[in-house]
Structure formats: structure tokens, C-alpha cells
Amino acid sequence: MSDTIFGKIIRGEIPVDLVYEDDLTLAFKDINPQAPIHILVIPKKPISKLDEATIEDQALLGHLLLSVKKVAQQVGLSNGYRVVCNNGVDGGQTVDHLHFHILGDRLMSWPPG
Ligand code: 5GP
């Protein structure tokens, strides 16, 4: 997998507004927020997209989703929030490193664009 902007963030080469970190995960504020709270949760392991995850990543994927929940609680999204994982070109993915968006602090509409 080629390097991405998120790889640089993991290595500390690009500053971010860090919200949460553990051995497997980073969470930081999105640079172009689409809601009052917009946080990205990423694995430190370079997986390019959900489609590239394998059975070996099963525990990591569970950890990431529980990290999403932990971060949402940490920032006070007690009234709900949206979790988005854009996958590939038609999914609108622009950074080729698996990530979950947490969007909150406003009422979300459906369907997404
Ligand atoms: P995608 O479109 O791939 O689902 O989401 C990528 C997200 O990464 C976008 O929401 C974009 O604003 C965010 N992003 C891209 N570059 C940077 C950066 O350098 N710093 C931060 N904090 N977010 C970034």
C-alpha cells in the first residue's frame, strides 16, 4: 500500500487536532468538517479501504468500531451521531487509508448525497 496523508499523520509528520489514541487507533478532527463535530477514526495499520480488510483484521475492525463509540462518548455525542466509512471511488473515498467518520452535533438527513 502506498503512503497517504494519514500515514504521515500516524508518523507525526503532519500535525492534527488529536482526540484519542491507543496502540491500534488514532482519532483526530477532520480538517474540513461537515458537521459541528467531525472526527476521523483510523487504524495505525495501513489498510487502504474496507474492501482490503481480511479475516486477520477481524479483531482490529471490532476495536475500531468500539473506538468510534468511545470517542463519541468522550466528545459528548449523547443524542446520537452518524458513522460513515466511504469505500472506493463510488463510495466517495478520497484518502486511501481506512477510516471512519464520526459526524455529530446536528440532525443528519437521509439519504446522504
Ligand atoms: P474520505 O473522503 O476519504 O472518506 O475522507 C477523507 C477525509 O480526510 C476528508 O473528510 C478530509 O477532509 C480529511 N482530510 C484530508 N486531509 C486531511 C489532513 O491533512 N488532516 C485532517 N485532519 N483531515 C484530512
PDB file of N, CA, C and O and ligand atoms in Angstrom, residues 5-6 9 14 16 28-32 38 40 86 92-95 99 101, ligand 1:
ATOM      1  N   ILE A   5      -1.677  10.707   3.243  1.00  0.00           N
ATOM      2  CA  ILE A   5      -1.647  11.782   4.231  1.00  0.00           C
ATOM      3  C   ILE A   5      -1.869  11.222   5.645  1.00  0.00           C
ATOM      4  O   ILE A   5      -1.281  11.704   6.622  1.00  0.00           O
ATOM      5  N   PHE A   6      -2.686  10.173   5.761  1.00  0.00           N
ATOM      6  CA  PHE A   6      -2.924   9.594   7.087  1.00  0.00           C
ATOM      7  C   PHE A   6      -1.677   8.854   7.585  1.00  0.00           C
ATOM      8  O   PHE A   6      -1.423   8.813   8.788  1.00  0.00           O
ATOM      9  N   ILE A   9       0.317  11.451   9.108  1.00  0.00           N
ATOM     10  CA  ILE A   9      -0.270  11.842  10.405  1.00  0.00           C
ATOM     11  C   ILE A   9       0.112  10.817  11.468  1.00  0.00           C
ATOM     12  O   ILE A   9       0.511  11.180  12.587  1.00  0.00           O
ATOM     13  N   ILE A  14       2.657  15.322  10.158  1.00  0.00           N
ATOM     14  CA  ILE A  14       1.670  16.377   9.918  1.00  0.00           C
ATOM     15  C   ILE A  14       0.874  16.546  11.204  1.00  0.00           C
ATOM     16  O   ILE A  14       0.371  15.566  11.747  1.00  0.00           O
ATOM     17  N   VAL A  16      -2.121  17.243  13.802  1.00  0.00           N
ATOM     18  CA  VAL A  16      -3.580  17.137  13.792  1.00  0.00           C
ATOM     19  C   VAL A  16      -4.099  17.524  15.159  1.00  0.00           C
ATOM     20  O   VAL A  16      -3.345  17.585  16.137  1.00  0.00           O
ATOM     21  N   PHE A  28      -8.805  11.963  15.222  1.00  0.00           N
ATOM     22  CA  PHE A  28      -8.460  13.385  15.138  1.00  0.00           C
ATOM     23  C   PHE A  28      -9.545  14.120  14.362  1.00  0.00           C
ATOM     24  O   PHE A  28     -10.318  13.520  13.605  1.00  0.00           O
ATOM     25  N   LYS A  29      -9.590  15.453  14.575  1.00  0.00           N
ATOM     26  CA  LYS A  29     -10.624  16.265  13.925  1.00  0.00           C
ATOM     27  C   LYS A  29     -10.378  16.356  12.427  1.00  0.00           C
ATOM     28  O   LYS A  29      -9.221  16.528  11.995  1.00  0.00           O
ATOM     29  N   ASP A  30     -11.456  16.249  11.651  1.00  0.00           N
ATOM     30  CA  ASP A  30     -11.347  16.391  10.205  1.00  0.00           C
ATOM     31  C   ASP A  30     -10.999  17.840   9.860  1.00  0.00           C
ATOM     32  O   ASP A  30     -11.521  18.782  10.453  1.00  0.00           O
ATOM     33  N   ILE A  31     -10.110  18.001   8.890  1.00  0.00           N
ATOM     34  CA  ILE A  31      -9.640  19.336   8.505  1.00  0.00           C
ATOM     35  C   ILE A  31     -10.730  20.148   7.792  1.00  0.00           C
ATOM     36  O   ILE A  31     -10.676  21.377   7.767  1.00  0.00           O
ATOM     37  N   ASN A  32     -11.721  19.450   7.263  1.00  0.00           N
ATOM     38  CA  ASN A  32     -12.803  20.101   6.504  1.00  0.00           C
ATOM     39  C   ASN A  32     -14.145  19.600   7.040  1.00  0.00           C
ATOM     40  O   ASN A  32     -14.838  18.808   6.388  1.00  0.00           O
ATOM     41  N   HIS A  38     -16.794  16.611  13.733  1.00  0.00           N
ATOM     42  CA  HIS A  38     -16.425  15.715  12.632  1.00  0.00           C
ATOM     43  C   HIS A  38     -15.028  15.166  12.944  1.00  0.00           C
ATOM     44  O   HIS A  38     -14.029  15.890  12.852  1.00  0.00           O
ATOM     45  N   LEU A  40     -12.251  11.788  12.591  1.00  0.00           N
ATOM     46  CA  LEU A  40     -11.854  10.597  11.835  1.00  0.00           C
ATOM     47  C   LEU A  40     -11.201   9.604  12.780  1.00  0.00           C
ATOM     48  O   LEU A  40     -10.335   9.981  13.584  1.00  0.00           O
ATOM     49  N   ASN A  86     -16.519   5.606   3.880  1.00  0.00           N
ATOM     50  CA  ASN A  86     -16.521   5.656   2.418  1.00  0.00           C
ATOM     51  C   ASN A  86     -15.535   4.615   1.890  1.00  0.00           C
ATOM     52  O   ASN A  86     -14.393   4.553   2.346  1.00  0.00           O
ATOM     53  N   GLY A  92     -16.992   7.489  -2.621  1.00  0.00           N
ATOM     54  CA  GLY A  92     -16.529   8.846  -2.338  1.00  0.00           C
ATOM     55  C   GLY A  92     -15.272   8.900  -1.498  1.00  0.00           C
ATOM     56  O   GLY A  92     -14.944   9.946  -0.925  1.00  0.00           O
ATOM     57  N   GLN A  93     -14.531   7.784  -1.431  1.00  0.00           N
ATOM     58  CA  GLN A  93     -13.303   7.772  -0.624  1.00  0.00           C
ATOM     59  C   GLN A  93     -12.219   8.579  -1.319  1.00  0.00           C
ATOM     60  O   GLN A  93     -11.958   8.393  -2.509  1.00  0.00           O
ATOM     61  N   THR A  94     -11.590   9.497  -0.579  1.00  0.00           N
ATOM     62  CA  THR A  94     -10.542  10.343  -1.167  1.00  0.00           C
ATOM     63  C   THR A  94      -9.166  10.080  -0.557  1.00  0.00           C
ATOM     64  O   THR A  94      -8.159  10.462  -1.149  1.00  0.00           O
ATOM     65  N   VAL A  95      -9.105   9.476   0.619  1.00  0.00           N
ATOM     66  CA  VAL A  95      -7.819   9.125   1.237  1.00  0.00           C
ATOM     67  C   VAL A  95      -7.772   7.601   1.358  1.00  0.00           C
ATOM     68  O   VAL A  95      -8.646   6.992   1.989  1.00  0.00           O
ATOM     69  N   HIS A  99     -10.772   4.561   7.201  1.00  0.00           N
ATOM     70  CA  HIS A  99     -11.155   5.492   8.264  1.00  0.00           C
ATOM     71  C   HIS A  99     -12.663   5.517   8.428  1.00  0.00           C
ATOM     72  O   HIS A  99     -13.411   5.294   7.490  1.00  0.00           O
ATOM     73  N   HIS A 101     -15.674   8.095   9.703  1.00  0.00           N
ATOM     74  CA  HIS A 101     -16.054   9.455  10.066  1.00  0.00           C
ATOM     75  C   HIS A 101     -17.079   9.375  11.199  1.00  0.00           C
ATOM     76  O   HIS A 101     -18.028   8.590  11.126  1.00  0.00           O
TER      77      HIS A 101
HETATM   78  P1  5GP B   1     -12.884  10.334   2.607  1.00  0.00           P
HETATM   79  O1  5GP B   1     -13.405  11.311   1.592  1.00  0.00           O
HETATM   80  O2  5GP B   1     -11.684   9.572   2.090  1.00  0.00           O
HETATM   81  O3  5GP B   1     -13.949   9.438   3.190  1.00  0.00           O
HETATM   82  O4  5GP B   1     -12.406  11.206   3.851  1.00  0.00           O
HETATM   83  C1  5GP B   1     -11.140  11.762   3.956  1.00  0.00           C
HETATM   84  C2  5GP B   1     -11.259  12.875   4.965  1.00  0.00           C
HETATM   85  O5  5GP B   1      -9.950  13.252   5.350  1.00  0.00           O
HETATM   86  C3  5GP B   1     -11.939  14.128   4.421  1.00  0.00           C
HETATM   87  O6  5GP B   1     -13.093  14.411   5.197  1.00  0.00           O
HETATM   88  C4  5GP B   1     -10.863  15.214   4.554  1.00  0.00           C
HETATM   89  O7  5GP B   1     -11.392  16.452   4.950  1.00  0.00           O
HETATM   90  C5  5GP B   1      -9.929  14.628   5.599  1.00  0.00           C
HETATM   91  N1  5GP B   1      -8.546  15.059   5.469  1.00  0.00           N
HETATM   92  C6  5GP B   1      -7.781  15.055   4.353  1.00  0.00           C
HETATM   93  N2  5GP B   1      -6.553  15.503   4.613  1.00  0.00           N
HETATM   94  C7  5GP B   1      -6.522  15.795   5.942  1.00  0.00           C
HETATM   95  C8  5GP B   1      -5.495  16.304   6.802  1.00  0.00           C
HETATM   96  O8  5GP B   1      -4.361  16.593   6.411  1.00  0.00           O
HETATM   97  N3  5GP B   1      -5.831  16.478   8.116  1.00  0.00           N
HETATM   98  C9  5GP B   1      -7.078  16.166   8.593  1.00  0.00           C
HETATM   99  N4  5GP B   1      -7.304  16.363   9.897  1.00  0.00           N
HETATM  100  N5  5GP B   1      -8.059  15.683   7.796  1.00  0.00           N
HETATM  101  C10 5GP B   1      -7.783  15.499   6.489  1.00  0.00           C
END
